[in-house]
């Protein structure tokens, strides 16, 4: 069953196959948490969003139609839940969460990098929700503009406009760390 | 292309100039060879791409721990699945029929049908309240009532 495609697993889940659901959840949970964390901006909301999205997969599997790939549909659910969620916890830039200590060969360069990351994380956190979602999907997930458009349920040109506005805003805010 | 236009292209097309359309790429390469401001814009765009990409990478151990917590949460007894009622099965099966190749012809057929119905309801045979009809009625000559209209040939 490990080699089954997402869509095949969905067919089985539609029949009430719990092991198929757990396999599909394991397959996507980590990337979905990463995506949700980039958009929602904090760990707790990201976990709640992904948990809710996975339960929606299970509950609605019998009515799911393979009109798009499972990943596109699942990411759309995750993104929509992130965007519609009223933030109960302020946005915390990813880099504000301490990483494990890494024995870097150049501590000064590492410190500089961390400071830059904090600035960038805060600037991304202050973007409009859909701009942040577009940045998270393209830069974070490495998706094309077309895939991002499918997830955000908009056109490719709208995604391009979101990215252009986001980059211009970031350029203004990050003038200190840009050459 | 000047430096400002070049920066605008950078925003739209990204800092990977080799992936730009030929015309834009050639103009950009000419500008970069002669304009330090353009080279500075390119350096800033590449630096920003690098900063965003790095900032978007989650700390792996953190993401893994979060994913584990989510998976534990959904390993509890699962709720009941929502199934479509039986009466919906037939329409749902119809919705799954892929009509994409024939959509244009179906739309044309539907358009012609709508046009036909509209003309049938609002066409000259019903809407006409011309004098001919009145005269014909007044003359009580029933045969004339059903004669074709002399100019258009339309029957009342």
Tab-separated table of C-alpha atoms in Angstrom:
chain	number	residue	atom	x	y	z
A	1	UNK	CA	0.000	0.000	0.000
A	2	UNK	CA	3.018	2.322	0.555
A	3	UNK	CA	3.419	2.780	-3.196
A	4	UNK	CA	-0.233	3.652	-3.779
A	5	UNK	CA	-0.878	7.120	-5.162
A	6	UNK	CA	-2.665	9.711	-3.081
A	7	UNK	CA	-5.709	9.372	-5.306
A	8	UNK	CA	-5.765	5.568	-4.889
A	9	UNK	CA	-5.552	6.005	-1.135
A	10	UNK	CA	-8.464	8.437	-1.270
A	11	UNK	CA	-10.545	5.786	-3.034
A	12	UNK	CA	-9.793	3.415	-0.179
A	13	UNK	CA	-10.421	6.041	2.461
A	14	UNK	CA	-13.780	6.680	0.831
A	15	UNK	CA	-14.596	3.068	1.701
A	16	UNK	CA	-13.683	3.721	5.352
A	17	UNK	CA	-10.129	2.320	5.174
A	18	UNK	CA	-8.434	3.783	8.277
A	19	UNK	CA	-4.895	2.439	7.584
A	20	UNK	CA	-5.038	4.139	4.168
A	21	UNK	CA	-5.982	7.387	5.903
A	22	UNK	CA	-3.120	7.095	8.369
A	23	UNK	CA	-0.682	6.459	5.537
A	24	UNK	CA	-1.933	9.484	3.620
A	25	UNK	CA	-1.754	11.599	6.782
A	26	UNK	CA	1.841	10.504	7.439
A	27	UNK	CA	2.721	11.313	3.853
A	28	UNK	CA	1.499	14.916	3.994
A	29	UNK	CA	1.467	15.978	7.654
A	30	UNK	CA	4.994	17.341	7.801
A	31	UNK	CA	4.864	19.481	4.665
A	32	UNK	CA	1.373	20.672	5.582
A	33	UNK	CA	2.520	21.730	9.042
A	34	UNK	CA	5.416	23.600	7.444
A	35	UNK	CA	3.095	25.368	5.032
A	36	UNK	CA	0.553	26.222	7.735
A	37	UNK	CA	3.305	27.491	9.990
A	38	UNK	CA	4.581	29.826	7.301
A	39	UNK	CA	1.109	31.253	6.703
A	40	UNK	CA	-0.430	31.182	10.172
A	41	UNK	CA	2.839	32.268	11.723
A	42	UNK	CA	2.778	30.166	14.835
A	43	UNK	CA	3.138	26.562	15.839
A	44	UNK	CA	-0.127	26.092	17.698
A	45	UNK	CA	-2.361	27.393	14.915
A	46	UNK	CA	-0.445	25.417	12.321
A	47	UNK	CA	-0.981	22.160	14.190
A	48	UNK	CA	-4.668	22.858	14.728
A	49	UNK	CA	-5.159	23.751	11.079
A	50	UNK	CA	-3.475	20.608	9.790
A	51	UNK	CA	-5.335	18.431	12.262
A	52	UNK	CA	-8.622	19.924	11.128
A	53	UNK	CA	-7.661	19.581	7.464
A	54	UNK	CA	-6.797	15.913	7.912
A	55	UNK	CA	-10.068	15.222	9.686
A	56	UNK	CA	-11.866	16.916	6.786
A	57	UNK	CA	-10.073	14.554	4.440
A	58	UNK	CA	-11.399	11.582	6.386
A	59	UNK	CA	-14.919	12.880	6.860
A	60	UNK	CA	-15.401	14.070	3.272
A	61	UNK	CA	-13.507	11.305	1.469
A	62	UNK	CA	-16.687	9.547	0.236
A	63	UNK	CA	-17.700	12.744	-1.545
A	64	UNK	CA	-14.265	13.682	-2.839
A	65	UNK	CA	-13.970	13.873	-6.621
A	66	UNK	CA	-10.527	13.752	-8.263
A	67	UNK	CA	-10.963	17.006	-10.183
A	68	UNK	CA	-7.491	18.133	-9.055
A	69	UNK	CA	-4.567	16.287	-7.506
A	70	UNK	CA	-5.020	15.377	-3.861
A	71	UNK	CA	-2.122	17.598	-2.835
A	72	UNK	CA	-3.614	20.640	-4.548
A	73	UNK	CA	-6.959	20.035	-2.888
A	74	UNK	CA	-5.407	19.349	0.530
A	75	UNK	CA	-3.161	22.403	0.390
A	76	UNK	CA	-6.183	24.484	-0.616
A	77	UNK	CA	-7.979	23.305	2.523
A	78	UNK	CA	-4.917	24.074	4.660
A	79	UNK	CA	-4.437	27.535	3.132
A	80	UNK	CA	-8.114	28.435	3.430
A	81	UNK	CA	-8.212	27.330	7.054
A	82	UNK	CA	-5.112	29.430	7.758
A	83	UNK	CA	-6.531	32.499	6.020
A	84	UNK	CA	-9.957	32.248	7.598
A	85	UNK	CA	-8.670	31.601	11.080
A	86	UNK	CA	-8.884	34.572	13.350
A	87	UNK	CA	-5.467	34.877	14.828
A	88	UNK	CA	-5.627	34.123	18.491
A	89	UNK	CA	-1.878	34.219	18.820
A	90	UNK	CA	0.222	36.966	17.207
A	91	UNK	CA	2.360	36.034	14.246
A	92	UNK	CA	5.705	34.678	15.341
A	93	UNK	CA	8.322	34.665	12.624
A	94	UNK	CA	9.677	31.200	11.990
A	95	UNK	CA	13.147	32.248	12.867
A	96	UNK	CA	12.056	33.495	16.252
A	97	UNK	CA	11.616	29.846	17.192
A	98	UNK	CA	15.006	28.754	18.415
A	99	UNK	CA	16.675	26.115	16.298
A	100	UNK	CA	18.889	23.462	17.787
A	101	UNK	CA	22.434	24.591	18.313
A	102	UNK	CA	24.444	24.044	15.164
A	103	UNK	CA	28.223	23.965	15.521
A	104	UNK	CA	28.808	26.523	12.792
A	105	UNK	CA	32.373	27.040	11.614
A	106	UNK	CA	31.895	30.822	11.697
A	107	UNK	CA	29.833	31.949	14.708
A	108	UNK	CA	29.830	35.606	13.624
A	109	UNK	CA	28.465	34.771	10.158
A	110	UNK	CA	25.920	32.436	11.727
A	111	UNK	CA	24.731	35.165	14.080
A	112	UNK	CA	24.440	37.613	11.186
A	113	UNK	CA	22.457	35.072	9.210
A	114	UNK	CA	20.079	34.490	12.115
A	115	UNK	CA	19.519	38.212	12.557
A	116	UNK	CA	18.774	38.597	8.856
A	117	UNK	CA	16.389	35.639	9.035
A	118	UNK	CA	14.550	37.243	11.937
A	119	UNK	CA	14.132	40.476	9.997
A	120	UNK	CA	12.923	38.646	6.911
A	121	UNK	CA	10.588	36.443	8.946
A	122	UNK	CA	9.038	39.470	10.617
A	123	UNK	CA	8.659	41.270	7.269
A	124	UNK	CA	6.993	38.224	5.702
A	125	UNK	CA	4.752	37.936	8.737
A	126	UNK	CA	3.569	41.498	8.203
A	127	UNK	CA	2.541	40.896	4.576
A	128	UNK	CA	-1.113	40.666	3.593
A	129	UNK	CA	-2.446	37.151	4.115
A	130	UNK	CA	-2.730	36.164	0.464
A	131	UNK	CA	0.664	37.654	-0.383
A	132	UNK	CA	2.176	35.626	2.454
A	133	UNK	CA	0.375	32.514	1.240
A	134	UNK	CA	1.733	33.056	-2.293
A	135	UNK	CA	5.259	33.500	-0.921
A	136	UNK	CA	4.913	30.396	1.266
A	137	UNK	CA	3.683	28.260	-1.628
A	138	UNK	CA	6.257	29.416	-4.182
A	139	UNK	CA	9.359	29.945	-2.058
A	140	UNK	CA	8.550	27.521	0.760
A	141	UNK	CA	6.980	24.656	-1.169
A	142	UNK	CA	8.706	25.342	-4.481
A	143	UNK	CA	5.407	25.293	-6.379
A	144	UNK	CA	4.960	26.917	-9.765
A	145	UNK	CA	2.755	29.966	-10.182
A	146	UNK	CA	0.164	27.751	-11.894
A	147	UNK	CA	0.071	25.311	-8.956
A	148	UNK	CA	-0.105	28.214	-6.529
A	149	UNK	CA	-2.994	29.695	-8.522
A	150	UNK	CA	-4.879	26.387	-8.339
A	151	UNK	CA	-4.439	26.259	-4.567
A	152	UNK	CA	-5.408	29.893	-4.037
A	153	UNK	CA	-8.296	29.458	-6.494
A	154	UNK	CA	-7.213	32.395	-8.613
A	155	UNK	CA	-5.490	33.083	-11.925
A	156	UNK	CA	-1.780	32.839	-12.647
A	157	UNK	CA	-1.653	36.577	-13.358
A	158	UNK	CA	-3.182	37.267	-9.929
A	159	UNK	CA	-0.511	35.128	-8.295
A	160	UNK	CA	2.158	37.046	-10.182
A	161	UNK	CA	0.632	40.302	-8.974
A	162	UNK	CA	0.577	39.015	-5.379
A	163	UNK	CA	4.244	38.057	-5.626
A	164	UNK	CA	5.273	41.368	-7.173
A	165	UNK	CA	3.493	43.348	-4.453
A	166	UNK	CA	4.955	41.113	-1.757
A	167	UNK	CA	8.489	41.489	-3.089
A	168	UNK	CA	8.169	45.261	-3.373
A	169	UNK	CA	6.945	45.479	0.199
A	170	UNK	CA	9.750	43.240	1.400
A	171	UNK	CA	12.327	45.263	-0.511
A	172	UNK	CA	11.210	48.427	1.279
A	173	UNK	CA	11.249	46.783	4.685
A	174	UNK	CA	14.524	44.963	4.192
A	175	UNK	CA	16.552	47.818	2.798
A	176	UNK	CA	18.972	47.417	5.714
A	177	UNK	CA	19.959	43.890	4.810
A	178	UNK	CA	19.863	44.257	1.043
A	179	UNK	CA	22.886	45.582	-0.854
B	1	UNK	CA	15.260	49.221	-21.196
B	2	UNK	CA	16.507	51.489	-18.408
B	3	UNK	CA	17.380	50.599	-14.825
B	4	UNK	CA	13.865	51.241	-13.481
B	5	UNK	CA	12.281	49.105	-16.186
B	6	UNK	CA	14.851	46.440	-15.463
B	7	UNK	CA	13.909	46.419	-11.784
B	8	UNK	CA	10.246	46.133	-12.739
B	9	UNK	CA	11.103	43.108	-14.903
B	10	UNK	CA	13.045	41.627	-11.994
B	11	UNK	CA	9.925	41.872	-9.830
B	12	UNK	CA	7.783	40.176	-12.440
B	13	UNK	CA	10.147	37.633	-13.943
B	14	UNK	CA	12.501	36.850	-11.066
B	15	UNK	CA	16.244	37.212	-10.703
B	16	UNK	CA	17.083	34.255	-12.959
B	17	UNK	CA	17.641	36.225	-16.135
B	18	UNK	CA	18.490	33.170	-18.210
B	19	UNK	CA	14.847	32.093	-17.788
B	20	UNK	CA	13.430	35.367	-19.135
B	21	UNK	CA	11.840	35.640	-22.565
B	22	UNK	CA	14.456	36.181	-25.288
B	23	UNK	CA	13.658	39.822	-26.000
B	24	UNK	CA	13.724	40.834	-22.317
B	25	UNK	CA	16.832	38.782	-21.632
B	26	UNK	CA	18.815	40.332	-24.470
B	27	UNK	CA	17.815	43.854	-23.458
B	28	UNK	CA	18.700	43.092	-19.828
B	29	UNK	CA	22.095	41.681	-20.744
B	30	UNK	CA	22.899	44.782	-22.787
B	31	UNK	CA	21.875	47.015	-19.873
B	32	UNK	CA	23.826	44.998	-17.314
B	33	UNK	CA	26.968	45.342	-19.373
B	34	UNK	CA	26.840	49.111	-19.174
B	35	UNK	CA	24.760	50.206	-16.171
B	36	UNK	CA	26.033	49.798	-12.573
B	37	UNK	CA	22.559	50.644	-11.212
B	38	UNK	CA	21.083	47.690	-13.097
B	39	UNK	CA	23.782	45.431	-11.706
B	40	UNK	CA	22.960	46.682	-8.205
B	41	UNK	CA	19.252	45.912	-8.777
B	42	UNK	CA	20.125	42.401	-9.894
B	43	UNK	CA	22.336	41.860	-6.848
B	44	UNK	CA	19.552	43.066	-4.540
B	45	UNK	CA	16.962	40.837	-6.240
B	46	UNK	CA	19.182	37.766	-5.904
B	47	UNK	CA	19.927	38.583	-2.296
B	48	UNK	CA	16.227	38.970	-1.548
B	49	UNK	CA	15.359	35.659	-3.223
B	50	UNK	CA	18.039	34.022	-1.109
B	51	UNK	CA	16.763	35.644	2.091
B	52	UNK	CA	13.142	34.668	1.425
B	53	UNK	CA	14.038	31.111	0.471
B	54	UNK	CA	16.120	30.694	3.596
B	55	UNK	CA	13.470	32.218	5.828
B	56	UNK	CA	10.832	29.909	4.341
B	57	UNK	CA	12.722	26.761	5.281
B	58	UNK	CA	11.266	25.500	8.538
B	59	UNK	CA	13.552	24.100	11.170
B	60	UNK	CA	13.334	20.393	10.433
B	61	UNK	CA	13.237	19.113	14.025
B	62	UNK	CA	10.490	21.601	14.886
B	63	UNK	CA	8.363	20.641	11.876
B	64	UNK	CA	8.861	16.946	12.580
B	65	UNK	CA	7.759	17.322	16.199
B	66	UNK	CA	4.681	19.282	15.104
B	67	UNK	CA	3.790	16.679	12.510
B	68	UNK	CA	4.134	13.929	15.118
B	69	UNK	CA	1.733	15.740	17.445
B	70	UNK	CA	-0.784	16.158	14.618
B	71	UNK	CA	-0.544	12.505	13.663
B	72	UNK	CA	-1.069	11.449	17.267
B	73	UNK	CA	-4.128	13.673	17.449
B	74	UNK	CA	-5.705	12.155	14.337
B	75	UNK	CA	-4.959	8.625	15.483
B	76	UNK	CA	-7.767	8.916	18.013
B	77	UNK	CA	-11.045	7.244	17.022
B	78	UNK	CA	-12.083	8.938	13.800
B	79	UNK	CA	-15.442	10.660	13.381
B	80	UNK	CA	-18.136	9.298	11.144
B	81	UNK	CA	-17.660	9.893	7.417
B	82	UNK	CA	-20.150	11.963	5.471
B	83	UNK	CA	-21.709	9.938	2.704
B	84	UNK	CA	-23.869	11.270	-0.069
B	85	UNK	CA	-27.517	10.258	0.124
B	86	UNK	CA	-28.632	7.645	-2.409
B	87	UNK	CA	-30.731	10.118	-4.360
B	88	UNK	CA	-27.602	12.140	-5.051
B	89	UNK	CA	-25.697	9.232	-6.557
B	90	UNK	CA	-27.271	9.565	-10.011
B	91	UNK	CA	-26.782	13.348	-10.418
B	92	UNK	CA	-23.280	12.987	-9.005
B	93	UNK	CA	-22.490	10.365	-11.642
B	94	UNK	CA	-23.714	12.764	-14.321
B	95	UNK	CA	-21.502	15.513	-12.956
B	96	UNK	CA	-18.500	13.240	-13.355
B	97	UNK	CA	-19.109	12.805	-17.081
B	98	UNK	CA	-16.348	14.679	-18.828
B	99	UNK	CA	-18.062	16.931	-21.309
B	100	UNK	CA	-15.049	19.136	-21.855
B	101	UNK	CA	-14.449	18.307	-25.565
B	102	UNK	CA	-18.111	18.951	-26.425
B	103	UNK	CA	-18.699	21.998	-24.243
B	104	UNK	CA	-18.501	24.434	-27.154
B	105	UNK	CA	-21.054	22.519	-29.207
B	106	UNK	CA	-23.341	22.086	-26.212
B	107	UNK	CA	-23.126	25.792	-25.511
B	108	UNK	CA	-23.893	26.611	-29.175
B	109	UNK	CA	-26.875	24.262	-29.165
B	110	UNK	CA	-28.185	25.751	-25.928
B	111	UNK	CA	-27.703	29.258	-27.327
B	112	UNK	CA	-29.657	28.445	-30.471
B	113	UNK	CA	-32.402	26.881	-28.366
B	114	UNK	CA	-32.657	29.970	-26.172
B	115	UNK	CA	-32.696	32.208	-29.219
B	116	UNK	CA	-35.445	30.105	-30.785
B	117	UNK	CA	-37.582	30.199	-27.667
B	118	UNK	CA	-37.065	33.945	-27.329
B	119	UNK	CA	-38.034	34.601	-30.920
B	120	UNK	CA	-40.995	32.282	-30.548
B	121	UNK	CA	-42.271	34.210	-27.558
B	122	UNK	CA	-41.448	37.730	-28.703
B	123	UNK	CA	-41.505	37.316	-32.471
B	124	UNK	CA	-43.654	39.317	-34.909
B	125	UNK	CA	-46.515	36.807	-35.107
B	126	UNK	CA	-47.542	37.458	-31.491
B	127	UNK	CA	-46.258	40.923	-30.913
B	128	UNK	CA	-47.826	42.306	-34.057
B	129	UNK	CA	-50.795	44.457	-33.321
B	130	UNK	CA	-50.693	46.124	-36.662
B	131	UNK	CA	-53.608	47.597	-38.457
B	132	UNK	CA	-53.945	44.622	-40.787
B	133	UNK	CA	-55.008	42.414	-37.923
B	134	UNK	CA	-57.479	45.006	-36.686
B	135	UNK	CA	-58.895	45.566	-40.150
B	136	UNK	CA	-59.163	41.871	-40.744
B	137	UNK	CA	-60.960	41.365	-37.455
B	138	UNK	CA	-63.240	44.231	-38.070
B	139	UNK	CA	-64.176	42.943	-41.483
B	140	UNK	CA	-65.186	39.613	-39.927
B	141	UNK	CA	-63.548	37.936	-42.883
B	142	UNK	CA	-62.000	34.972	-41.040
B	143	UNK	CA	-60.191	33.753	-44.114
B	144	UNK	CA	-58.299	37.022	-44.339
B	145	UNK	CA	-57.236	36.713	-40.687
B	146	UNK	CA	-55.185	33.659	-41.503
B	147	UNK	CA	-53.763	34.961	-44.771
B	148	UNK	CA	-50.018	35.559	-44.836
B	149	UNK	CA	-48.898	39.089	-44.228
B	150	UNK	CA	-48.318	40.535	-47.683
B	151	UNK	CA	-44.909	42.091	-47.063
B	152	UNK	CA	-43.211	39.651	-44.712
B	153	UNK	CA	-45.145	36.486	-45.459
B	154	UNK	CA	-45.571	35.895	-41.737
B	155	UNK	CA	-48.853	34.304	-40.708
B	156	UNK	CA	-50.609	35.985	-37.819
